[in-house]
Amino acid sequence: IASASRVTAVIPCFPYARQDKKDKSRAPISAKLVANMLSVAGADHIITMDLHASQIQGFFDIPVDNLYAEPAVLKWVRENIPEWRTSIIVSPDAGGAKRVTAIADRLNVEFALIHKERKKANEVASMVLVGDVKDRVAILVDDMADTCGTICHAADKLMEAGASKVYAILTHGIFSGPAISRINNACFEAVVVTNTIPQEQHMKESTK
């Protein structure tokens, strides 16, 4: 209507990014629906950040730039964790292994991962730590946290395994439901998120 020659949609936290495939019969692939709606609405270019599933880029017939929080994560770790040179980067699930190995390589430190089994979304059945975190600072890195059950259970698992401190660094802090209460009661030194989602209210409520 306004006769713009090109439209670029900047979407820091892509909606329905966790619904990129069917996890049960008759479940919708909502990320594809969002992609279709953006294209039909006239977007020529999409800019987003740390897609939960990189294959979402393939849902579009227009260019998609998926930016990464890795440079900001590296900067924060080096400036705020004195023991970062002897720390260990931890993925709270096997799906994040590629992310944490890239960060660990850039910092020249080791990495570990936690294998988890889910009963259903936002409900974790069991966790198994793969890696040695004893007497080391553990830095949990993930793309998003919703109700924070996973990262809080992961922090407990790391402390049980002998970690001296636990930090959590997340790209998208959704923090729904009991998330802030769980974080406040967990053993984190700090929980760090980007501003892809406004965090002013959460910062007032959180002690971390």
Backbone as CSV, one residue per row, in Angstrom:
resi,resn,N_x,N_y,N_z,CA_x,CA_y,CA_z,C_x,C_y,C_z
1,ILE,0.836,-1.202,0.000,0.000,0.000,0.000,0.872,1.253,0.000
2,ALA,1.975,1.219,0.757,2.847,2.388,0.838,3.882,2.416,-0.286
3,SER,3.812,1.450,-1.184,4.658,1.417,-2.388,6.138,1.223,-2.095
4,ALA,6.482,0.541,-1.005,7.889,0.218,-0.743,8.386,-0.734,-1.823
5,SER,9.622,-0.510,-2.287,10.156,-1.377,-3.335,10.597,-2.725,-2.796
6,ARG,11.036,-2.751,-1.522,11.432,-4.007,-0.864,11.013,-3.957,0.601
7,VAL,10.688,-5.119,1.132,10.315,-5.226,2.547,11.198,-6.286,3.208
8,THR,11.949,-5.861,4.231,12.765,-6.787,5.018,12.132,-6.944,6.389
9,ALA,11.792,-8.165,6.755,11.196,-8.444,8.064,12.297,-8.873,9.030
10,VAL,12.489,-8.085,10.082,13.485,-8.413,11.111,12.749,-9.049,12.285
11,ILE,12.999,-10.335,12.496,12.270,-11.112,13.510,13.303,-11.767,14.421
12,PRO,13.731,-11.080,15.489,14.801,-11.626,16.333,14.513,-13.020,16.893
13,CYS,13.271,-13.242,17.348,12.875,-14.558,17.863,11.749,-15.090,16.982
14,PHE,12.077,-16.046,16.130,11.116,-16.516,15.130,9.964,-17.266,15.799
15,PRO,8.702,-16.902,15.502,7.551,-17.554,16.149,7.427,-19.034,15.767
16,TYR,7.008,-19.839,16.714,6.746,-21.270,16.502,7.965,-22.024,15.966
17,ALA,9.154,-21.560,16.342,10.373,-22.182,15.808,10.536,-23.630,16.270
18,ARG,9.908,-23.990,17.374,10.022,-25.373,17.855,9.062,-26.314,17.139
19,GLN,8.152,-25.756,16.348,7.214,-26.591,15.598,7.642,-26.640,14.139
20,ASP,8.844,-27.176,13.920,9.416,-27.256,12.581,9.176,-28.617,11.937
21,LYS,8.586,-29.547,12.689,8.304,-30.891,12.180,7.177,-31.495,13.009
22,LYS,6.603,-32.572,12.501,5.550,-33.254,13.240,6.175,-34.140,14.317
23,ASP,5.772,-33.933,15.568,6.256,-34.812,16.628,5.215,-35.858,17.014
24,LYS,4.024,-35.738,16.424,2.990,-36.755,16.605,1.990,-36.615,15.464
25,SER,1.162,-37.618,15.297,0.195,-37.612,14.212,-0.743,-36.409,14.301
26,ARG,-0.993,-35.793,13.157,-1.913,-34.663,13.013,-1.423,-33.376,13.673
27,ALA,-0.180,-33.342,14.119,0.384,-32.106,14.684,0.720,-31.143,13.543
28,PRO,0.544,-29.838,13.761,0.832,-28.873,12.692,2.325,-28.550,12.615
29,ILE,2.770,-28.142,11.442,4.124,-27.615,11.277,3.963,-26.095,11.214
30,SER,3.816,-25.497,12.384,3.427,-24.087,12.459,4.503,-23.143,11.939
31,ALA,5.778,-23.538,12.045,6.844,-22.674,11.530,6.699,-22.473,10.024
32,LYS,6.256,-23.503,9.321,6.025,-23.389,7.877,4.867,-22.446,7.598
33,LEU,3.822,-22.493,8.431,2.676,-21.591,8.274,3.114,-20.141,8.431
34,VAL,3.952,-19.867,9.438,4.458,-18.503,9.652,5.272,-18.056,8.445
35,ALA,6.112,-18.960,7.919,6.907,-18.630,6.730,6.005,-18.273,5.554
36,ASN,4.944,-19.055,5.359,4.014,-18.777,4.260,3.329,-17.424,4.448
37,MET,2.914,-17.112,5.673,2.218,-15.852,5.932,3.131,-14.664,5.680
38,LEU,4.383,-14.770,6.058,5.322,-13.674,5.827,5.538,-13.446,4.330
39,SER,5.645,-14.536,3.588,5.843,-14.411,2.138,4.617,-13.797,1.468
40,VAL,3.428,-14.275,1.852,2.184,-13.755,1.270,1.984,-12.286,1.637
41,ALA,2.437,-11.908,2.835,2.286,-10.509,3.266,3.209,-9.569,2.506
42,GLY,4.174,-10.128,1.753,5.007,-9.289,0.900,6.450,-9.141,1.319
43,ALA,6.908,-9.923,2.310,8.309,-9.823,2.729,9.229,-10.326,1.616
44,ASP,10.311,-9.574,1.377,11.306,-9.967,0.371,12.553,-10.572,0.997
45,HIS,12.694,-10.399,2.306,13.940,-10.791,2.972,13.627,-10.958,4.457
46,ILE,14.143,-12.008,5.071,13.929,-12.268,6.490,15.266,-12.227,7.220
47,ILE,15.313,-11.492,8.325,16.488,-11.510,9.196,16.025,-11.994,10.566
48,THR,16.623,-13.062,11.045,16.263,-13.604,12.349,17.528,-14.007,13.090
49,MET,17.374,-14.573,14.293,18.546,-14.849,15.122,18.435,-16.214,15.777
50,ASP,19.486,-16.989,15.661,19.591,-18.302,16.300,18.300,-19.109,16.188
51,LEU,17.944,-19.478,14.964,16.769,-20.319,14.758,16.900,-21.613,15.550
52,HIS,15.828,-22.007,16.203,15.845,-23.253,16.963,16.158,-24.439,16.059
53,ALA,15.660,-24.382,14.843,15.926,-25.426,13.846,16.340,-24.736,12.556
54,SER,17.587,-24.920,12.148,18.102,-24.186,10.991,17.364,-24.534,9.706
55,GLN,16.717,-25.709,9.671,16.000,-26.087,8.455,14.808,-25.193,8.159
56,ILE,14.403,-24.372,9.131,13.296,-23.427,8.892,13.639,-22.492,7.733
57,GLN,14.932,-22.231,7.521,15.328,-21.384,6.392,14.827,-21.954,5.072
58,GLY,14.714,-23.269,5.011,14.239,-23.924,3.794,12.748,-23.809,3.581
59,PHE,12.013,-23.283,4.574,10.566,-23.080,4.417,10.261,-21.864,3.553
60,PHE,11.275,-21.048,3.299,11.079,-19.797,2.554,11.584,-19.926,1.122
61,ASP,10.962,-19.173,0.228,11.454,-19.029,-1.145,12.132,-17.674,-1.329
62,ILE,12.338,-16.963,-0.220,13.016,-15.665,-0.238,14.272,-15.786,0.635
63,PRO,15.242,-14.869,0.508,16.473,-14.966,1.302,16.200,-14.863,2.798
64,VAL,16.915,-15.687,3.568,16.829,-15.675,5.033,18.236,-15.566,5.605
65,ASP,18.466,-14.564,6.435,19.733,-14.435,7.158,19.501,-14.831,8.600
66,ASN,20.124,-15.930,9.014,20.023,-16.411,10.386,21.289,-15.986,11.133
67,LEU,21.175,-14.940,11.939,22.329,-14.421,12.668,22.565,-15.246,13.934
68,TYR,23.807,-15.225,14.428,24.153,-16.044,15.588,24.607,-15.179,16.754
69,ALA,24.285,-15.642,17.954,24.660,-14.916,19.167,26.082,-15.250,19.616
70,GLU,26.748,-16.140,18.923,28.067,-16.615,19.352,29.067,-15.502,19.655
71,PRO,29.220,-14.472,18.805,30.188,-13.412,19.139,29.876,-12.717,20.466
72,ALA,28.593,-12.479,20.729,28.201,-11.840,21.990,28.452,-12.765,23.172
73,VAL,28.220,-14.063,22.970,28.475,-15.049,24.036,29.953,-15.076,24.380
74,LEU,30.801,-15.137,23.377,32.248,-15.172,23.605,32.719,-13.920,24.343
75,LYS,32.213,-12.775,23.927,32.599,-11.511,24.558,32.195,-11.495,26.032
76,TRP,30.955,-11.926,26.320,30.483,-11.905,27.707,31.284,-12.861,28.579
77,VAL,31.564,-14.029,28.077,32.316,-15.025,28.854,33.701,-14.491,29.196
78,ARG,34.393,-13.940,28.210,35.750,-13.449,28.443,35.791,-12.264,29.406
79,GLU,34.731,-11.449,29.387,34.732,-10.242,30.214,34.150,-10.445,31.605
80,ASN,33.384,-11.521,31.823,32.645,-11.655,33.075,32.914,-12.926,33.874
81,ILE,33.625,-13.875,33.299,33.942,-15.108,34.038,35.458,-15.206,34.172
82,PRO,35.997,-14.865,35.349,37.456,-14.855,35.519,38.113,-16.204,35.203
83,GLU,37.395,-17.294,35.487,37.982,-18.631,35.311,37.662,-19.242,33.948
84,TRP,37.326,-18.417,32.958,36.832,-18.970,31.700,37.845,-19.864,30.994
85,ARG,39.145,-19.624,31.215,40.165,-20.428,30.522,40.179,-21.881,30.970
86,THR,39.669,-22.144,32.174,39.612,-23.529,32.674,38.168,-24.019,32.783
87,SER,37.239,-23.292,32.182,35.826,-23.649,32.264,35.503,-24.767,31.274
88,ILE,34.262,-25.212,31.324,33.793,-26.208,30.369,32.423,-25.762,29.851
89,ILE,32.242,-25.811,28.537,30.981,-25.395,27.909,30.066,-26.614,27.825
90,VAL,28.824,-26.448,28.241,27.908,-27.589,28.348,26.636,-27.329,27.554
91,SER,26.224,-28.320,26.773,24.926,-28.269,26.102,23.920,-29.032,26.946
92,PRO,22.746,-28.440,27.217,21.744,-29.141,28.018,21.006,-30.238,27.255
93,ASP,21.306,-30.382,25.959,20.733,-31.497,25.193,21.635,-31.794,24.001
94,ALA,21.462,-32.976,23.431,22.320,-33.411,22.332,22.139,-32.533,21.101
95,GLY,20.950,-31.946,20.931,20.691,-31.108,19.767,21.535,-29.850,19.718
96,GLY,22.053,-29.411,20.877,22.869,-28.209,20.927,24.356,-28.471,20.858
97,ALA,24.738,-29.719,20.553,26.161,-30.088,20.553,26.974,-29.243,19.576
98,LYS,26.424,-28.999,18.383,27.159,-28.215,17.378,27.417,-26.808,17.883
99,ARG,26.415,-26.229,18.567,26.545,-24.864,19.091,27.656,-24.793,20.142
100,VAL,27.649,-25.707,21.094,28.632,-25.621,22.185,30.032,-25.997,21.721
101,THR,30.152,-26.921,20.757,31.489,-27.256,20.275,32.123,-26.066,19.558
102,ALA,31.300,-25.304,18.823,31.826,-24.119,18.134,32.336,-23.093,19.146
103,ILE,31.574,-22.878,20.220,31.983,-21.916,21.249,33.198,-22.423,22.007
104,ALA,33.199,-23.717,22.351,34.339,-24.298,23.064,35.611,-24.193,22.233
105,ASP,35.495,-24.424,20.926,36.671,-24.314,20.052,37.201,-22.886,20.020
106,ARG,36.307,-21.907,19.967,36.739,-20.507,19.930,37.419,-20.093,21.234
107,LEU,36.959,-20.679,22.344,37.555,-20.356,23.649,38.731,-21.264,23.988
108,ASN,38.901,-22.310,23.169,39.959,-23.300,23.402,39.777,-23.996,24.762
109,VAL,38.532,-24.398,25.044,38.224,-25.136,26.271,37.463,-26.407,25.884
110,GLU,37.219,-27.265,26.869,36.511,-28.518,26.617,34.997,-28.308,26.646
111,PHE,34.278,-29.311,26.167,32.822,-29.235,26.202,32.244,-30.538,26.737
112,ALA,31.016,-30.459,27.203,30.268,-31.628,27.666,28.834,-31.475,27.190
113,LEU,28.072,-32.540,27.295,26.651,-32.426,26.956,25.832,-33.295,27.889
114,ILE,24.576,-32.940,27.972,23.623,-33.680,28.799,22.595,-34.301,27.876
115,HIS,22.487,-35.608,27.970,21.471,-36.310,27.172,20.189,-36.357,27.981
116,LYS,19.111,-35.856,27.386,17.844,-35.833,28.109,16.777,-36.585,27.331
117,GLU,15.852,-37.153,28.079,14.688,-37.797,27.488,13.465,-37.026,27.943
118,ARG,12.653,-36.599,26.981,11.444,-35.839,27.306,10.220,-36.752,27.293
119,LYS,9.330,-36.552,28.279,8.010,-37.181,28.222,7.150,-36.441,27.218
120,LYS,7.177,-35.109,27.279,6.461,-34.243,26.354,7.081,-32.860,26.463
121,ALA,6.601,-31.892,25.688,7.180,-30.544,25.693,7.192,-29.965,27.101
122,ASN,8.322,-29.343,27.465,8.503,-28.689,28.766,8.499,-29.663,29.949
123,GLU,8.665,-30.966,29.681,8.700,-31.948,30.768,9.813,-32.950,30.499
124,VAL,10.857,-32.934,31.328,12.025,-33.778,31.133,11.934,-35.005,32.027
125,ALA,12.155,-36.185,31.448,12.047,-37.428,32.209,13.352,-37.771,32.910
126,SER,14.488,-37.708,32.188,15.773,-38.069,32.795,16.912,-37.356,32.084
127,MET,18.053,-37.260,32.789,19.226,-36.589,32.230,20.487,-37.382,32.555
128,VAL,21.391,-37.465,31.577,22.670,-38.138,31.777,23.777,-37.203,31.307
129,LEU,24.740,-36.913,32.179,25.856,-36.028,31.833,26.962,-36.809,31.147
130,VAL,27.430,-36.293,30.004,28.559,-36.887,29.284,29.696,-35.873,29.310
131,GLY,30.736,-36.130,30.135,31.847,-35.201,30.280,32.209,-35.016,31.740
132,ASP,33.402,-34.493,31.973,33.916,-34.308,33.338,33.889,-32.826,33.710
133,VAL,33.064,-32.472,34.697,32.946,-31.072,35.113,33.468,-30.848,36.536
134,LYS,34.043,-31.851,37.130,34.451,-31.760,38.533,35.431,-30.612,38.759
135,ASP,35.129,-29.768,39.755,35.961,-28.624,40.165,36.174,-27.602,39.051
136,ARG,35.222,-27.512,38.145,35.346,-26.561,37.047,34.094,-25.700,36.947
137,VAL,34.258,-24.518,36.346,33.114,-23.649,36.074,32.403,-24.185,34.831
138,ALA,31.127,-24.498,34.973,30.330,-25.022,33.862,29.475,-23.900,33.276
139,ILE,29.522,-23.761,31.960,28.756,-22.720,31.274,27.748,-23.394,30.354
140,LEU,26.489,-23.388,30.780,25.405,-23.947,29.966,25.071,-22.971,28.843
141,VAL,25.014,-23.458,27.621,24.676,-22.610,26.473,23.531,-23.259,25.708
142,ASP,22.477,-22.485,25.464,21.339,-23.010,24.706,20.713,-21.871,23.903
143,ASP,19.883,-22.233,22.922,19.280,-21.199,22.083,18.069,-20.559,22.748
144,MET,17.347,-21.312,23.596,16.184,-20.711,24.245,15.845,-21.431,25.539
145,ALA,15.144,-20.711,26.412,14.617,-21.300,27.639,13.187,-20.821,27.797
146,ASP,12.279,-21.756,27.996,10.859,-21.429,28.117,10.455,-21.490,29.591
147,THR,10.088,-22.663,30.076,9.724,-22.781,31.486,10.941,-23.018,32.370
148,CYS,12.102,-23.234,31.734,13.401,-23.375,32.417,13.559,-24.669,33.212
149,GLY,12.674,-25.620,32.991,12.845,-26.915,33.646,14.132,-27.603,33.222
150,THR,14.430,-27.553,31.923,15.626,-28.229,31.413,16.904,-27.632,31.974
151,ILE,17.064,-26.297,31.890,18.338,-25.724,32.335,18.505,-25.810,33.852
152,CYS,17.397,-25.763,34.595,17.506,-25.869,36.054,17.865,-27.288,36.468
153,HIS,17.269,-28.286,35.807,17.660,-29.672,36.062,19.110,-29.900,35.648
154,ALA,19.495,-29.301,34.534,20.878,-29.440,34.065,21.854,-28.841,35.064
155,ALA,21.513,-27.682,35.627,22.380,-27.052,36.630,22.540,-27.945,37.851
156,ASP,21.429,-28.556,38.296,21.500,-29.483,39.435,22.402,-30.667,39.112
157,LYS,22.263,-31.194,37.900,23.088,-32.337,37.480,24.568,-31.967,37.471
158,LEU,24.889,-30.756,37.019,26.281,-30.309,36.969,26.856,-30.131,38.376
159,MET,26.068,-29.568,39.281,26.549,-29.401,40.658,26.724,-30.756,41.332
160,GLU,25.827,-31.698,41.075,25.966,-33.056,41.623,27.241,-33.723,41.108
161,ALA,27.638,-33.374,39.882,28.834,-33.959,39.275,30.110,-33.243,39.707
162,GLY,29.986,-32.201,40.563,31.166,-31.564,41.116,31.557,-30.231,40.520
163,ALA,30.726,-29.645,39.686,31.053,-28.324,39.131,31.149,-27.293,40.256
164,SER,32.101,-26.367,40.134,32.275,-25.353,41.177,31.260,-24.222,41.050
165,LYS,30.907,-23.874,39.826,29.903,-22.841,39.555,29.180,-23.211,38.264
166,VAL,27.969,-22.677,38.113,27.211,-22.903,36.883,26.640,-21.575,36.388
167,TYR,26.914,-21.270,35.133,26.315,-20.122,34.454,25.402,-20.648,33.342
168,ALA,24.397,-19.875,32.980,23.555,-20.213,31.830,23.541,-19.026,30.877
169,ILE,23.800,-19.295,29.603,23.782,-18.256,28.575,22.819,-18.699,27.484
170,LEU,21.801,-17.885,27.233,20.712,-18.240,26.329,20.491,-17.127,25.312
171,THR,20.121,-17.497,24.107,19.800,-16.469,23.114,18.405,-15.900,23.361
172,HIS,17.419,-16.782,23.468,16.026,-16.342,23.603,15.499,-16.702,24.994
173,GLY,15.261,-15.710,25.811,14.707,-15.943,27.144,13.192,-15.767,27.117
174,ILE,12.461,-16.850,26.904,10.997,-16.775,26.857,10.440,-16.636,28.275
175,PHE,10.936,-17.468,29.189,10.632,-17.386,30.629,9.131,-17.334,30.911
176,SER,8.421,-18.370,30.497,6.981,-18.442,30.751,6.698,-19.238,32.022
177,GLY,5.481,-19.082,32.530,5.044,-19.851,33.690,5.971,-19.705,34.882
178,PRO,6.446,-20.839,35.447,7.270,-20.796,36.659,8.755,-20.513,36.408
179,ALA,9.114,-20.068,35.209,10.526,-19.944,34.831,11.339,-19.094,35.804
180,ILE,10.875,-17.878,36.097,11.656,-16.972,36.938,11.803,-17.530,38.346
181,SER,10.729,-18.119,38.879,10.800,-18.737,40.206,11.813,-19.870,40.213
182,ARG,11.833,-20.676,39.180,12.798,-21.776,39.085,14.232,-21.251,39.025
183,ILE,14.438,-20.202,38.229,15.778,-19.620,38.126,16.236,-19.077,39.470
184,ASN,15.338,-18.378,40.164,15.694,-17.797,41.459,16.070,-18.853,42.484
185,ASN,15.469,-20.035,42.366,15.733,-21.108,43.323,16.830,-22.055,42.861
186,ALA,17.359,-21.843,41.662,18.396,-22.724,41.121,19.780,-22.249,41.549
187,CYS,20.782,-23.056,41.216,22.146,-22.815,41.709,23.005,-22.019,40.731
188,PHE,22.398,-21.204,39.888,23.162,-20.428,38.914,23.908,-19.266,39.563
189,GLU,25.119,-19.022,39.080,25.814,-17.779,39.425,25.143,-16.617,38.706
190,ALA,24.769,-16.865,37.450,24.079,-15.843,36.644,23.392,-16.526,35.477
191,VAL,22.297,-15.924,35.023,21.606,-16.360,33.815,21.636,-15.174,32.853
192,VAL,22.205,-15.391,31.680,22.438,-14.310,30.719,21.635,-14.579,29.449
193,VAL,20.898,-13.568,28.980,20.130,-13.706,27.740,20.359,-12.475,26.864
194,THR,20.076,-12.630,25.576,20.103,-11.474,24.678,18.765,-10.744,24.789
195,ASN,18.618,-9.670,24.049,17.369,-8.906,24.089,16.482,-9.173,22.874
196,THR,16.539,-10.403,22.336,15.614,-10.745,21.247,14.171,-10.717,21.741
197,ILE,13.980,-10.885,23.049,12.683,-10.738,23.712,12.895,-9.736,24.842
198,PRO,12.026,-8.734,25.001,12.208,-7.750,26.079,12.282,-8.427,27.460
199,GLN,13.249,-8.000,28.278,13.486,-8.667,29.554,13.362,-7.739,30.764
200,GLU,12.862,-6.532,30.570,12.844,-5.575,31.675,12.096,-6.107,32.891
201,GLN,10.905,-6.674,32.675,10.112,-7.179,33.799,10.769,-8.393,34.446
202,HIS,11.318,-9.275,33.622,11.986,-10.468,34.152,13.202,-10.082,34.996
203,MET,13.922,-9.056,34.570,15.098,-8.605,35.326,14.702,-8.069,36.696
204,LYS,13.529,-7.446,36.789,13.050,-6.950,38.080,12.684,-8.101,39.012
205,GLU,12.184,-9.199,38.426,11.706,-10.323,39.221,12.812,-11.310,39.583
206,SER,13.886,-11.317,38.818,14.930,-12.321,39.026,16.041,-11.812,39.935
207,THR,16.586,-12.726,40.729,17.714,-12.402,41.612,19.035,-12.810,40.985
208,LYS,19.013,-13.412,39.803,20.231,-13.894,39.159,20.787,-12.849,38.193
